């Protein structure tokens, strides 16, 4: 770069300002990282101490990776003794409604050895971008001749003709999501062992009905009830059914639904009710 003497004093002054300001920036970055790590530990411990299904999370380690480009979302893998035992998906609280203490929100969490965007299923293509949106999460392969998607949980490739819907998870307000200072206050177990949605197909006969299962009705289902959540994906080109296993209530107000999907994964009830429908098997009945 060519620099004349006339501009040299200005550049020197600019460098001095940058060097003077650098410690402040470094301190701010360090503060952000400490807050992020503290928030992860808070959520991890809250879940592990309240739900026995997550007992392996106790004293477990975490690794963090960024999801996508400019998404402000992070995948936190939970490992114990070198073994994968679960994950969390963390995002920045949506603007402009967030409070100062609500910098981060918990979008999803799950337990088991198979996590979202697992390296074991990651496509080898360099142009694979992780795109998070709850059940519609996928790797987007942008290589020619055509773009296509790969399921972020199972590694299953979708046909090139499939197109993703507009993201839904990002439309939720921070009031619908878990944020700092909240604790897991109530849990309810519906299906303890992992189940296949096609083991009981009462939900198939109800697909044409207008199902309206509220949170209260879900909560009233007795233990070992058969509840299915069906989610149409990619402009209804795929119908994904999930057996509901557990229900979590944070601060007695923020509801999350746990479903079996190569392990147990929890998503906000407000998200699940937007993208899918709940069906109660006809043989199931509310608790007395």
PDB file of N, CA and C in Angstrom, residues 167-259:
ATOM      1  N   UNK A 167     -38.529 -20.422   7.718  1.00  0.00           N
ATOM      2  CA  UNK A 167     -38.273 -20.839   9.107  1.00  0.00           C
ATOM      3  C   UNK A 167     -39.391 -20.392  10.050  1.00  0.00           C
ATOM      4  N   UNK A 168     -39.747 -21.279  10.973  1.00  0.00           N
ATOM      5  CA  UNK A 168     -40.810 -20.993  11.944  1.00  0.00           C
ATOM      6  C   UNK A 168     -40.235 -20.710  13.327  1.00  0.00           C
ATOM      7  N   UNK A 169     -39.184 -21.427  13.699  1.00  0.00           N
ATOM      8  CA  UNK A 169     -38.626 -21.266  15.041  1.00  0.00           C
ATOM      9  C   UNK A 169     -38.255 -19.814  15.326  1.00  0.00           C
ATOM     10  N   UNK A 170     -37.753 -19.125  14.310  1.00  0.00           N
ATOM     11  CA  UNK A 170     -37.341 -17.743  14.486  1.00  0.00           C
ATOM     12  C   UNK A 170     -38.481 -16.757  14.670  1.00  0.00           C
ATOM     13  N   UNK A 171     -39.718 -17.220  14.461  1.00  0.00           N
ATOM     14  CA  UNK A 171     -40.863 -16.321  14.634  1.00  0.00           C
ATOM     15  C   UNK A 171     -41.368 -16.300  16.073  1.00  0.00           C
ATOM     16  N   UNK A 172     -40.846 -17.195  16.929  1.00  0.00           N
ATOM     17  CA  UNK A 172     -41.301 -17.246  18.317  1.00  0.00           C
ATOM     18  C   UNK A 172     -40.738 -16.067  19.104  1.00  0.00           C
ATOM     19  N   UNK A 173     -41.518 -15.544  20.018  1.00  0.00           N
ATOM     20  CA  UNK A 173     -41.054 -14.458  20.877  1.00  0.00           C
ATOM     21  C   UNK A 173     -40.270 -15.039  22.046  1.00  0.00           C
ATOM     22  N   UNK A 174     -39.457 -14.210  22.678  1.00  0.00           N
ATOM     23  CA  UNK A 174     -38.680 -14.690  23.815  1.00  0.00           C
ATOM     24  C   UNK A 174     -39.578 -15.137  24.960  1.00  0.00           C
ATOM     25  N   UNK A 175     -40.816 -14.602  25.018  1.00  0.00           N
ATOM     26  CA  UNK A 175     -41.749 -14.999  26.081  1.00  0.00           C
ATOM     27  C   UNK A 175     -42.169 -16.456  25.942  1.00  0.00           C
ATOM     28  N   UNK A 176     -42.032 -17.035  24.730  1.00  0.00           N
ATOM     29  CA  UNK A 176     -42.416 -18.424  24.495  1.00  0.00           C
ATOM     30  C   UNK A 176     -41.249 -19.385  24.677  1.00  0.00           C
ATOM     31  N   UNK A 177     -40.067 -18.856  24.975  1.00  0.00           N
ATOM     32  CA  UNK A 177     -38.856 -19.667  25.035  1.00  0.00           C
ATOM     33  C   UNK A 177     -38.215 -19.581  26.413  1.00  0.00           C
ATOM     34  N   UNK A 178     -37.386 -20.568  26.716  1.00  0.00           N
ATOM     35  CA  UNK A 178     -36.647 -20.577  27.970  1.00  0.00           C
ATOM     36  C   UNK A 178     -35.527 -19.549  27.895  1.00  0.00           C
ATOM     37  N   UNK A 179     -35.408 -18.721  28.923  1.00  0.00           N
ATOM     38  CA  UNK A 179     -34.304 -17.774  28.985  1.00  0.00           C
ATOM     39  C   UNK A 179     -33.679 -17.793  30.367  1.00  0.00           C
ATOM     40  N   UNK A 180     -32.754 -16.886  30.592  1.00  0.00           N
ATOM     41  CA  UNK A 180     -31.958 -16.885  31.817  1.00  0.00           C
ATOM     42  C   UNK A 180     -32.815 -16.788  33.070  1.00  0.00           C
ATOM     43  N   UNK A 181     -32.389 -17.527  34.097  1.00  0.00           N
ATOM     44  CA  UNK A 181     -33.049 -17.449  35.383  1.00  0.00           C
ATOM     45  C   UNK A 181     -34.233 -18.379  35.552  1.00  0.00           C
ATOM     46  N   UNK A 182     -34.652 -19.057  34.485  1.00  0.00           N
ATOM     47  CA  UNK A 182     -35.787 -19.964  34.587  1.00  0.00           C
ATOM     48  C   UNK A 182     -35.325 -21.351  35.021  1.00  0.00           C
ATOM     49  N   UNK A 183     -36.204 -22.057  35.726  1.00  0.00           N
ATOM     50  CA  UNK A 183     -35.885 -23.410  36.174  1.00  0.00           C
ATOM     51  C   UNK A 183     -36.969 -24.370  35.703  1.00  0.00           C
ATOM     52  N   UNK A 184     -36.585 -25.618  35.563  1.00  0.00           N
ATOM     53  CA  UNK A 184     -37.526 -26.665  35.168  1.00  0.00           C
ATOM     54  C   UNK A 184     -38.344 -27.051  36.397  1.00  0.00           C
ATOM     55  N   UNK A 185     -39.597 -26.613  36.430  1.00  0.00           N
ATOM     56  CA  UNK A 185     -40.411 -26.753  37.638  1.00  0.00           C
ATOM     57  C   UNK A 185     -41.290 -27.998  37.636  1.00  0.00           C
ATOM     58  N   UNK A 186     -41.732 -28.460  36.447  1.00  0.00           N
ATOM     59  CA  UNK A 186     -42.615 -29.622  36.404  1.00  0.00           C
ATOM     60  C   UNK A 186     -42.275 -30.497  35.198  1.00  0.00           C
ATOM     61  N   UNK A 187     -42.393 -31.805  35.380  1.00  0.00           N
ATOM     62  CA  UNK A 187     -42.209 -32.751  34.279  1.00  0.00           C
ATOM     63  C   UNK A 187     -43.338 -33.767  34.302  1.00  0.00           C
ATOM     64  N   UNK A 188     -43.646 -34.306  33.129  1.00  0.00           N
ATOM     65  CA  UNK A 188     -44.677 -35.344  33.051  1.00  0.00           C
ATOM     66  C   UNK A 188     -44.244 -36.369  32.021  1.00  0.00           C
ATOM     67  N   UNK A 189     -44.263 -37.638  32.390  1.00  0.00           N
ATOM     68  CA  UNK A 189     -43.825 -38.719  31.521  1.00  0.00           C
ATOM     69  C   UNK A 189     -45.034 -39.428  30.931  1.00  0.00           C
ATOM     70  N   UNK A 190     -45.090 -39.485  29.597  1.00  0.00           N
ATOM     71  CA  UNK A 190     -46.176 -40.186  28.914  1.00  0.00           C
ATOM     72  C   UNK A 190     -45.727 -41.523  28.330  1.00  0.00           C
ATOM     73  N   UNK A 191     -44.536 -41.573  27.779  1.00  0.00           N
ATOM     74  CA  UNK A 191     -44.050 -42.799  27.132  1.00  0.00           C
ATOM     75  C   UNK A 191     -42.577 -42.960  27.475  1.00  0.00           C
ATOM     76  N   UNK A 192     -42.277 -43.833  28.439  1.00  0.00           N
ATOM     77  CA  UNK A 192     -40.923 -43.944  28.960  1.00  0.00           C
ATOM     78  C   UNK A 192     -39.958 -44.564  27.965  1.00  0.00           C
ATOM     79  N   UNK A 193     -40.405 -45.597  27.268  1.00  0.00           N
ATOM     80  CA  UNK A 193     -39.522 -46.281  26.327  1.00  0.00           C
ATOM     81  C   UNK A 193     -39.747 -45.745  24.916  1.00  0.00           C
ATOM     82  N   UNK A 194     -38.654 -45.725  24.154  1.00  0.00           N
ATOM     83  CA  UNK A 194     -38.739 -45.224  22.779  1.00  0.00           C
ATOM     84  C   UNK A 194     -39.741 -46.052  21.987  1.00  0.00           C
ATOM     85  N   UNK A 195     -40.597 -45.377  21.229  1.00  0.00           N
ATOM     86  CA  UNK A 195     -41.672 -46.051  20.499  1.00  0.00           C
ATOM     87  C   UNK A 195     -41.712 -45.582  19.050  1.00  0.00           C
ATOM     88  N   UNK A 196     -42.172 -46.474  18.195  1.00  0.00           N
ATOM     89  CA  UNK A 196     -42.360 -46.181  16.778  1.00  0.00           C
ATOM     90  C   UNK A 196     -43.785 -45.672  16.584  1.00  0.00           C
ATOM     91  N   UNK A 197     -43.988 -44.552  15.882  1.00  0.00           N
ATOM     92  CA  UNK A 197     -45.346 -44.028  15.699  1.00  0.00           C
ATOM     93  C   UNK A 197     -46.268 -44.972  14.947  1.00  0.00           C
ATOM     94  N   UNK A 198     -45.692 -45.954  14.240  1.00  0.00           N
ATOM     95  CA  UNK A 198     -46.523 -46.878  13.478  1.00  0.00           C
ATOM     96  C   UNK A 198     -46.887 -48.130  14.285  1.00  0.00           C
ATOM     97  N   UNK A 199     -46.437 -48.188  15.547  1.00  0.00           N
ATOM     98  CA  UNK A 199     -46.861 -49.297  16.400  1.00  0.00           C
ATOM     99  C   UNK A 199     -48.342 -49.188  16.737  1.00  0.00           C
ATOM    100  N   UNK A 200     -48.823 -47.958  16.900  1.00  0.00           N
ATOM    101  CA  UNK A 200     -50.241 -47.683  17.119  1.00  0.00           C
ATOM    102  C   UNK A 200     -50.645 -46.597  16.134  1.00  0.00           C
ATOM    103  N   UNK A 201     -51.501 -46.972  15.182  1.00  0.00           N
ATOM    104  CA  UNK A 201     -51.769 -46.068  14.056  1.00  0.00           C
ATOM    105  C   UNK A 201     -53.137 -45.399  14.144  1.00  0.00           C
ATOM    106  N   UNK A 202     -53.650 -45.251  15.361  1.00  0.00           N
ATOM    107  CA  UNK A 202     -54.914 -44.551  15.506  1.00  0.00           C
ATOM    108  C   UNK A 202     -54.850 -43.139  14.949  1.00  0.00           C
ATOM    109  N   UNK A 203     -53.667 -42.506  15.021  1.00  0.00           N
ATOM    110  CA  UNK A 203     -53.506 -41.146  14.513  1.00  0.00           C
ATOM    111  C   UNK A 203     -53.698 -41.068  12.998  1.00  0.00           C
ATOM    112  N   UNK A 204     -53.394 -42.170  12.277  1.00  0.00           N
ATOM    113  CA  UNK A 204     -53.536 -42.167  10.819  1.00  0.00           C
ATOM    114  C   UNK A 204     -54.999 -41.934  10.429  1.00  0.00           C
ATOM    115  N   UNK A 205     -55.917 -42.541  11.185  1.00  0.00           N
ATOM    116  CA  UNK A 205     -57.337 -42.400  10.880  1.00  0.00           C
ATOM    117  C   UNK A 205     -57.876 -41.025  11.275  1.00  0.00           C
ATOM    118  N   UNK A 206     -57.083 -40.256  12.008  1.00  0.00           N
ATOM    119  CA  UNK A 206     -57.526 -38.934  12.443  1.00  0.00           C
ATOM    120  C   UNK A 206     -56.907 -37.801  11.638  1.00  0.00           C
ATOM    121  N   UNK A 207     -56.095 -38.136  10.635  1.00  0.00           N
ATOM    122  CA  UNK A 207     -55.365 -37.110   9.902  1.00  0.00           C
ATOM    123  C   UNK A 207     -56.274 -36.080   9.239  1.00  0.00           C
ATOM    124  N   UNK A 208     -57.442 -36.466   8.843  1.00  0.00           N
ATOM    125  CA  UNK A 208     -58.345 -35.541   8.169  1.00  0.00           C
ATOM    126  C   UNK A 208     -59.189 -34.735   9.159  1.00  0.00           C
ATOM    127  N   UNK A 209     -59.071 -35.058  10.433  1.00  0.00           N
ATOM    128  CA  UNK A 209     -59.873 -34.344  11.426  1.00  0.00           C
ATOM    129  C   UNK A 209     -59.157 -33.082  11.879  1.00  0.00           C
ATOM    130  N   UNK A 210     -59.927 -32.153  12.403  1.00  0.00           N
ATOM    131  CA  UNK A 210     -59.369 -30.916  12.938  1.00  0.00           C
ATOM    132  C   UNK A 210     -58.958 -31.162  14.385  1.00  0.00           C
ATOM    133  N   UNK A 211     -57.716 -31.573  14.574  1.00  0.00           N
ATOM    134  CA  UNK A 211     -57.242 -31.882  15.916  1.00  0.00           C
ATOM    135  C   UNK A 211     -56.838 -30.596  16.633  1.00  0.00           C
ATOM    136  N   UNK A 212     -57.327 -30.425  17.840  1.00  0.00           N
ATOM    137  CA  UNK A 212     -56.997 -29.251  18.628  1.00  0.00           C
ATOM    138  C   UNK A 212     -56.667 -29.703  20.051  1.00  0.00           C
ATOM    139  N   UNK A 213     -55.437 -30.176  20.237  1.00  0.00           N
ATOM    140  CA  UNK A 213     -54.989 -30.685  21.533  1.00  0.00           C
ATOM    141  C   UNK A 213     -54.237 -29.565  22.250  1.00  0.00           C
ATOM    142  N   UNK A 214     -54.847 -29.013  23.261  1.00  0.00           N
ATOM    143  CA  UNK A 214     -54.217 -27.942  24.013  1.00  0.00           C
ATOM    144  C   UNK A 214     -53.148 -28.496  24.937  1.00  0.00           C
ATOM    145  N   UNK A 215     -52.340 -27.588  25.478  1.00  0.00           N
ATOM    146  CA  UNK A 215     -51.325 -28.004  26.436  1.00  0.00           C
ATOM    147  C   UNK A 215     -51.961 -28.657  27.658  1.00  0.00           C
ATOM    148  N   UNK A 216     -53.045 -28.096  28.117  1.00  0.00           N
ATOM    149  CA  UNK A 216     -53.721 -28.657  29.302  1.00  0.00           C
ATOM    150  C   UNK A 216     -54.196 -30.083  29.034  1.00  0.00           C
ATOM    151  N   UNK A 217     -54.698 -30.335  27.832  1.00  0.00           N
ATOM    152  CA  UNK A 217     -55.151 -31.687  27.511  1.00  0.00           C
ATOM    153  C   UNK A 217     -53.967 -32.647  27.425  1.00  0.00           C
ATOM    154  N   UNK A 218     -52.860 -32.179  26.878  1.00  0.00           N
ATOM    155  CA  UNK A 218     -51.660 -33.009  26.843  1.00  0.00           C
ATOM    156  C   UNK A 218     -51.204 -33.349  28.260  1.00  0.00           C
ATOM    157  N   UNK A 219     -51.195 -32.350  29.101  1.00  0.00           N
ATOM    158  CA  UNK A 219     -50.722 -32.539  30.467  1.00  0.00           C
ATOM    159  C   UNK A 219     -51.604 -33.513  31.243  1.00  0.00           C
ATOM    160  N   UNK A 220     -52.879 -33.594  30.891  1.00  0.00           N
ATOM    161  CA  UNK A 220     -53.819 -34.460  31.601  1.00  0.00           C
ATOM    162  C   UNK A 220     -53.749 -35.919  31.170  1.00  0.00           C
ATOM    163  N   UNK A 221     -53.008 -36.208  30.095  1.00  0.00           N
ATOM    164  CA  UNK A 221     -52.911 -37.593  29.651  1.00  0.00           C
ATOM    165  C   UNK A 221     -52.189 -38.433  30.696  1.00  0.00           C
ATOM    166  N   UNK A 222     -52.697 -39.624  30.918  1.00  0.00           N
ATOM    167  CA  UNK A 222     -52.108 -40.500  31.925  1.00  0.00           C
ATOM    168  C   UNK A 222     -50.794 -41.097  31.426  1.00  0.00           C
ATOM    169  N   UNK A 223     -50.044 -41.632  32.371  1.00  0.00           N
ATOM    170  CA  UNK A 223     -48.787 -42.262  32.021  1.00  0.00           C
ATOM    171  C   UNK A 223     -49.026 -43.427  31.063  1.00  0.00           C
ATOM    172  N   UNK A 224     -48.133 -43.576  30.094  1.00  0.00           N
ATOM    173  CA  UNK A 224     -48.199 -44.589  29.051  1.00  0.00           C
ATOM    174  C   UNK A 224     -49.313 -44.308  28.043  1.00  0.00           C
ATOM    175  N   UNK A 225     -49.758 -43.056  27.971  1.00  0.00           N
ATOM    176  CA  UNK A 225     -50.696 -42.661  26.923  1.00  0.00           C
ATOM    177  C   UNK A 225     -49.977 -42.650  25.576  1.00  0.00           C
ATOM    178  N   UNK A 226     -50.735 -42.818  24.519  1.00  0.00           N
ATOM    179  CA  UNK A 226     -50.183 -42.801  23.172  1.00  0.00           C
ATOM    180  C   UNK A 226     -50.608 -41.512  22.484  1.00  0.00           C
ATOM    181  N   UNK A 227     -49.670 -40.584  22.402  1.00  0.00           N
ATOM    182  CA  UNK A 227     -49.915 -39.291  21.757  1.00  0.00           C
ATOM    183  C   UNK A 227     -48.920 -39.140  20.618  1.00  0.00           C
ATOM    184  N   UNK A 228     -49.404 -38.758  19.447  1.00  0.00           N
ATOM    185  CA  UNK A 228     -48.563 -38.614  18.266  1.00  0.00           C
ATOM    186  C   UNK A 228     -48.593 -37.176  17.771  1.00  0.00           C
ATOM    187  N   UNK A 229     -47.435 -36.671  17.440  1.00  0.00           N
ATOM    188  CA  UNK A 229     -47.311 -35.358  16.802  1.00  0.00           C
ATOM    189  C   UNK A 229     -46.922 -35.572  15.349  1.00  0.00           C
ATOM    190  N   UNK A 230     -47.736 -35.078  14.417  1.00  0.00           N
ATOM    191  CA  UNK A 230     -47.410 -35.192  12.999  1.00  0.00           C
ATOM    192  C   UNK A 230     -47.013 -33.817  12.472  1.00  0.00           C
ATOM    193  N   UNK A 231     -45.916 -33.772  11.710  1.00  0.00           N
ATOM    194  CA  UNK A 231     -45.378 -32.509  11.210  1.00  0.00           C
ATOM    195  C   UNK A 231     -45.154 -32.605   9.703  1.00  0.00           C
ATOM    196  N   UNK A 232     -45.904 -31.848   8.893  1.00  0.00           N
ATOM    197  CA  UNK A 232     -45.621 -31.797   7.459  1.00  0.00           C
ATOM    198  C   UNK A 232     -44.393 -30.929   7.202  1.00  0.00           C
ATOM    199  N   UNK A 233     -43.457 -31.457   6.435  1.00  0.00           N
ATOM    200  CA  UNK A 233     -42.206 -30.750   6.180  1.00  0.00           C
ATOM    201  C   UNK A 233     -42.052 -30.436   4.698  1.00  0.00           C
ATOM    202  N   UNK A 234     -41.309 -29.387   4.429  1.00  0.00           N
ATOM    203  CA  UNK A 234     -40.920 -29.036   3.069  1.00  0.00           C
ATOM    204  C   UNK A 234     -42.141 -28.953   2.141  1.00  0.00           C
ATOM    205  N   UNK A 235     -43.043 -28.012   2.507  1.00  0.00           N
ATOM    206  CA  UNK A 235     -44.264 -27.777   1.741  1.00  0.00           C
ATOM    207  C   UNK A 235     -45.100 -29.059   1.609  1.00  0.00           C
ATOM    208  N   UNK A 236     -45.195 -29.772   2.740  1.00  0.00           N
ATOM    209  CA  UNK A 236     -46.019 -30.981   2.875  1.00  0.00           C
ATOM    210  C   UNK A 236     -45.580 -32.114   1.961  1.00  0.00           C
ATOM    211  N   UNK A 237     -44.320 -32.089   1.528  1.00  0.00           N
ATOM    212  CA  UNK A 237     -43.820 -33.198   0.726  1.00  0.00           C
ATOM    213  C   UNK A 237     -43.414 -34.389   1.595  1.00  0.00           C
ATOM    214  N   UNK A 238     -43.298 -34.140   2.903  1.00  0.00           N
ATOM    215  CA  UNK A 238     -42.978 -35.195   3.867  1.00  0.00           C
ATOM    216  C   UNK A 238     -43.890 -35.016   5.074  1.00  0.00           C
ATOM    217  N   UNK A 239     -44.419 -36.116   5.597  1.00  0.00           N
ATOM    218  CA  UNK A 239     -45.161 -36.080   6.854  1.00  0.00           C
ATOM    219  C   UNK A 239     -44.355 -36.862   7.880  1.00  0.00           C
ATOM    220  N   UNK A 240     -43.875 -36.155   8.900  1.00  0.00           N
ATOM    221  CA  UNK A 240     -43.039 -36.779   9.921  1.00  0.00           C
ATOM    222  C   UNK A 240     -43.841 -36.979  11.196  1.00  0.00           C
ATOM    223  N   UNK A 241     -44.109 -38.240  11.594  1.00  0.00           N
ATOM    224  CA  UNK A 241     -44.815 -38.505  12.858  1.00  0.00           C
ATOM    225  C   UNK A 241     -43.830 -38.785  13.996  1.00  0.00           C
ATOM    226  N   UNK A 242     -44.151 -38.294  15.185  1.00  0.00           N
ATOM    227  CA  UNK A 242     -43.313 -38.502  16.362  1.00  0.00           C
ATOM    228  C   UNK A 242     -44.197 -38.922  17.533  1.00  0.00           C
ATOM    229  N   UNK A 243     -43.739 -39.885  18.318  1.00  0.00           N
ATOM    230  CA  UNK A 243     -44.429 -40.280  19.545  1.00  0.00           C
ATOM    231  C   UNK A 243     -44.004 -39.337  20.666  1.00  0.00           C
ATOM    232  N   UNK A 244     -44.979 -38.763  21.347  1.00  0.00           N
ATOM    233  CA  UNK A 244     -44.685 -37.848  22.450  1.00  0.00           C
ATOM    234  C   UNK A 244     -44.276 -38.659  23.677  1.00  0.00           C
ATOM    235  N   UNK A 245     -43.155 -38.304  24.270  1.00  0.00           N
ATOM    236  CA  UNK A 245     -42.632 -39.029  25.421  1.00  0.00           C
ATOM    237  C   UNK A 245     -42.837 -38.265  26.726  1.00  0.00           C
ATOM    238  N   UNK A 246     -42.389 -37.005  26.753  1.00  0.00           N
ATOM    239  CA  UNK A 246     -42.362 -36.257  28.006  1.00  0.00           C
ATOM    240  C   UNK A 246     -42.801 -34.820  27.783  1.00  0.00           C
ATOM    241  N   UNK A 247     -43.200 -34.185  28.874  1.00  0.00           N
ATOM    242  CA  UNK A 247     -43.584 -32.775  28.860  1.00  0.00           C
ATOM    243  C   UNK A 247     -42.788 -32.058  29.943  1.00  0.00           C
ATOM    244  N   UNK A 248     -42.258 -30.908  29.598  1.00  0.00           N
ATOM    245  CA  UNK A 248     -41.510 -30.082  30.537  1.00  0.00           C
ATOM    246  C   UNK A 248     -42.178 -28.726  30.667  1.00  0.00           C
ATOM    247  N   UNK A 249     -42.225 -28.218  31.888  1.00  0.00           N
ATOM    248  CA  UNK A 249     -42.778 -26.890  32.146  1.00  0.00           C
ATOM    249  C   UNK A 249     -41.742 -26.093  32.931  1.00  0.00           C
ATOM    250  N   UNK A 250     -41.326 -24.978  32.347  1.00  0.00           N
ATOM    251  CA  UNK A 250     -40.315 -24.116  32.947  1.00  0.00           C
ATOM    252  C   UNK A 250     -40.988 -22.912  33.605  1.00  0.00           C
ATOM    253  N   UNK A 251     -40.628 -22.670  34.859  1.00  0.00           N
ATOM    254  CA  UNK A 251     -41.238 -21.566  35.614  1.00  0.00           C
ATOM    255  C   UNK A 251     -42.755 -21.619  35.578  1.00  0.00           C
ATOM    256  N   UNK A 252     -43.285 -22.832  35.443  1.00  0.00           N
ATOM    257  CA  UNK A 252     -44.729 -23.062  35.409  1.00  0.00           C
ATOM    258  C   UNK A 252     -45.422 -22.306  34.279  1.00  0.00           C
ATOM    259  N   UNK A 253     -44.677 -21.947  33.219  1.00  0.00           N
ATOM    260  CA  UNK A 253     -45.310 -21.205  32.134  1.00  0.00           C
ATOM    261  C   UNK A 253     -44.779 -21.542  30.744  1.00  0.00           C
ATOM    262  N   UNK A 254     -43.477 -21.819  30.593  1.00  0.00           N
ATOM    263  CA  UNK A 254     -42.919 -22.120  29.282  1.00  0.00           C
ATOM    264  C   UNK A 254     -42.931 -23.624  29.044  1.00  0.00           C
ATOM    265  N   UNK A 255     -43.760 -24.066  28.103  1.00  0.00           N
ATOM    266  CA  UNK A 255     -43.994 -25.488  27.877  1.00  0.00           C
ATOM    267  C   UNK A 255     -43.129 -26.019  26.731  1.00  0.00           C
ATOM    268  N   UNK A 256     -42.509 -27.191  26.962  1.00  0.00           N
ATOM    269  CA  UNK A 256     -41.715 -27.873  25.943  1.00  0.00           C
ATOM    270  C   UNK A 256     -42.193 -29.322  25.844  1.00  0.00           C
ATOM    271  N   UNK A 257     -42.194 -29.840  24.615  1.00  0.00           N
ATOM    272  CA  UNK A 257     -42.677 -31.185  24.329  1.00  0.00           C
ATOM    273  C   UNK A 257     -41.503 -32.063  23.914  1.00  0.00           C
ATOM    274  N   UNK A 258     -41.382 -33.232  24.550  1.00  0.00           N
ATOM    275  CA  UNK A 258     -40.330 -34.172  24.202  1.00  0.00           C
ATOM    276  C   UNK A 258     -40.872 -35.308  23.356  1.00  0.00           C
ATOM    277  N   UNK A 259     -40.246 -35.563  22.214  1.00  0.00           N
ATOM    278  CA  UNK A 259     -40.678 -36.641  21.317  1.00  0.00           C
ATOM    279  C   UNK A 259     -39.509 -37.580  21.053  1.00  0.00           C
TER     280      UNK A 259
END
